XYZ file of C-alpha atoms in Angstrom:
121
model
C -6.528 1.388 -13.968
C -8.083 0.468 -10.641
C -11.473 1.715 -9.514
C -12.961 1.641 -6.039
C -16.635 2.431 -5.540
C -17.946 3.383 -2.118
C -20.765 5.189 -0.396
C -23.584 2.706 -0.705
C -25.807 1.580 2.116
C -29.397 1.458 3.304
C -31.573 4.519 2.841
C -35.257 5.290 3.116
C -37.316 6.202 0.082
C -36.985 9.882 -0.656
C -33.527 10.003 0.862
C -30.117 10.687 -0.645
C -26.751 9.023 -0.995
C -23.495 10.052 -2.617
C -21.394 7.388 -4.245
C -17.696 7.848 -4.923
C -15.479 6.172 -7.481
C -11.781 6.584 -6.741
C -9.470 5.844 -9.648
C -5.785 5.026 -9.606
C -3.192 3.949 -12.098
C -2.982 5.070 -15.703
C -6.274 6.949 -15.849
C -4.986 8.957 -18.811
C -5.746 5.887 -20.918
C -9.432 6.429 -20.237
C -11.771 9.226 -21.278
C -15.086 8.453 -19.636
C -16.229 7.182 -16.276
C -19.645 5.642 -16.067
C -21.927 4.433 -13.330
C -23.937 1.279 -13.858
C -26.234 -0.688 -11.614
C -27.526 -4.216 -11.415
C -30.584 -5.305 -9.497
C -31.204 -8.960 -8.587
C -32.333 -10.925 -11.621
C -31.777 -8.015 -13.984
C -29.095 -7.063 -16.447
C -26.543 -4.416 -15.669
C -27.864 -1.060 -16.790
C -26.349 2.314 -17.510
C -26.969 5.116 -15.007
C -24.729 8.071 -15.888
C -21.381 8.956 -17.423
C -18.956 11.870 -17.449
C -15.668 12.572 -19.139
C -12.589 13.341 -17.092
C -12.720 16.821 -18.599
C -16.128 17.278 -17.018
C -18.138 17.336 -20.209
C -20.280 14.878 -22.122
C -22.521 14.226 -19.147
C -25.353 11.845 -19.903
C -28.024 10.226 -17.738
C -30.391 7.346 -18.112
C -33.991 8.549 -18.331
C -34.838 6.690 -15.133
C -32.502 8.870 -13.047
C -32.594 12.171 -14.927
C -33.449 15.018 -12.579
C -32.676 12.952 -9.471
C -29.042 11.918 -9.917
C -26.057 14.127 -10.593
C -22.600 13.023 -11.712
C -19.458 15.069 -11.134
C -15.723 14.614 -10.899
C -12.709 15.940 -9.024
C -9.626 15.435 -11.146
C -7.271 16.379 -8.313
C -8.559 13.363 -6.429
C -9.206 11.230 -9.527
C -12.666 10.670 -8.149
C -16.081 10.632 -9.766
C -19.197 11.156 -7.679
C -22.805 10.164 -8.132
C -25.201 12.223 -6.041
C -28.486 10.362 -5.768
C -31.535 12.226 -4.481
C -35.189 11.299 -4.077
C -34.339 7.620 -4.109
C -37.053 5.020 -4.584
C -37.127 1.250 -4.260
C -36.451 0.822 -7.986
C -33.004 2.301 -7.354
C -32.071 -0.666 -5.175
C -29.114 -2.351 -6.849
C -25.399 -2.909 -6.741
C -23.765 0.168 -8.254
C -20.557 -0.131 -10.251
C -18.237 2.443 -11.708
C -16.335 1.786 -14.895
C -13.816 3.603 -17.058
C -13.171 3.472 -20.764
C -12.603 5.326 -23.949
C -15.731 5.387 -26.070
C -18.632 7.700 -25.347
C -20.830 4.746 -24.557
C -23.702 3.621 -22.416
C -23.226 -0.124 -22.900
C -21.132 -1.883 -20.272
C -19.274 -3.960 -22.851
C -17.439 -0.870 -24.088
C -15.925 -0.036 -20.711
C -12.511 -1.539 -20.054
C -12.064 -1.191 -16.310
C -14.496 -1.963 -13.529
C -14.536 -1.531 -9.805
C -16.248 -3.744 -7.285
C -19.782 -2.672 -6.680
C -21.363 -0.939 -3.731
C -24.824 -1.962 -2.573
C -27.630 0.597 -2.406
C -30.803 -0.553 -0.674
C -33.836 1.726 -0.633
C -36.645 0.872 1.732
C -40.135 2.355 1.640
């Protein structure tokens, strides 16, 4: 399974971005796609996850109400709509795929290269 994250960039506080995670290969071996982020000097943290069926959506408390995860199975793509961004959202964002219904990065088997999100105030 190969994952390609895109859509990051600079944005002003209060603005929005939509990240995309395009999957290819044997995606049927995976159940969930998750978004994680890592800020400089910090550990990678969970942001949101969704199953390929569209259910089991779960958000980190820090993004609940501001971020929305969705998927388009015809395109094998998972999206992360990020609204009302603040400087604490600045990080490299990664998408990952795996089987367990998990929020810890160690339980995800496949990872894409990250996309940088920089929020300026």
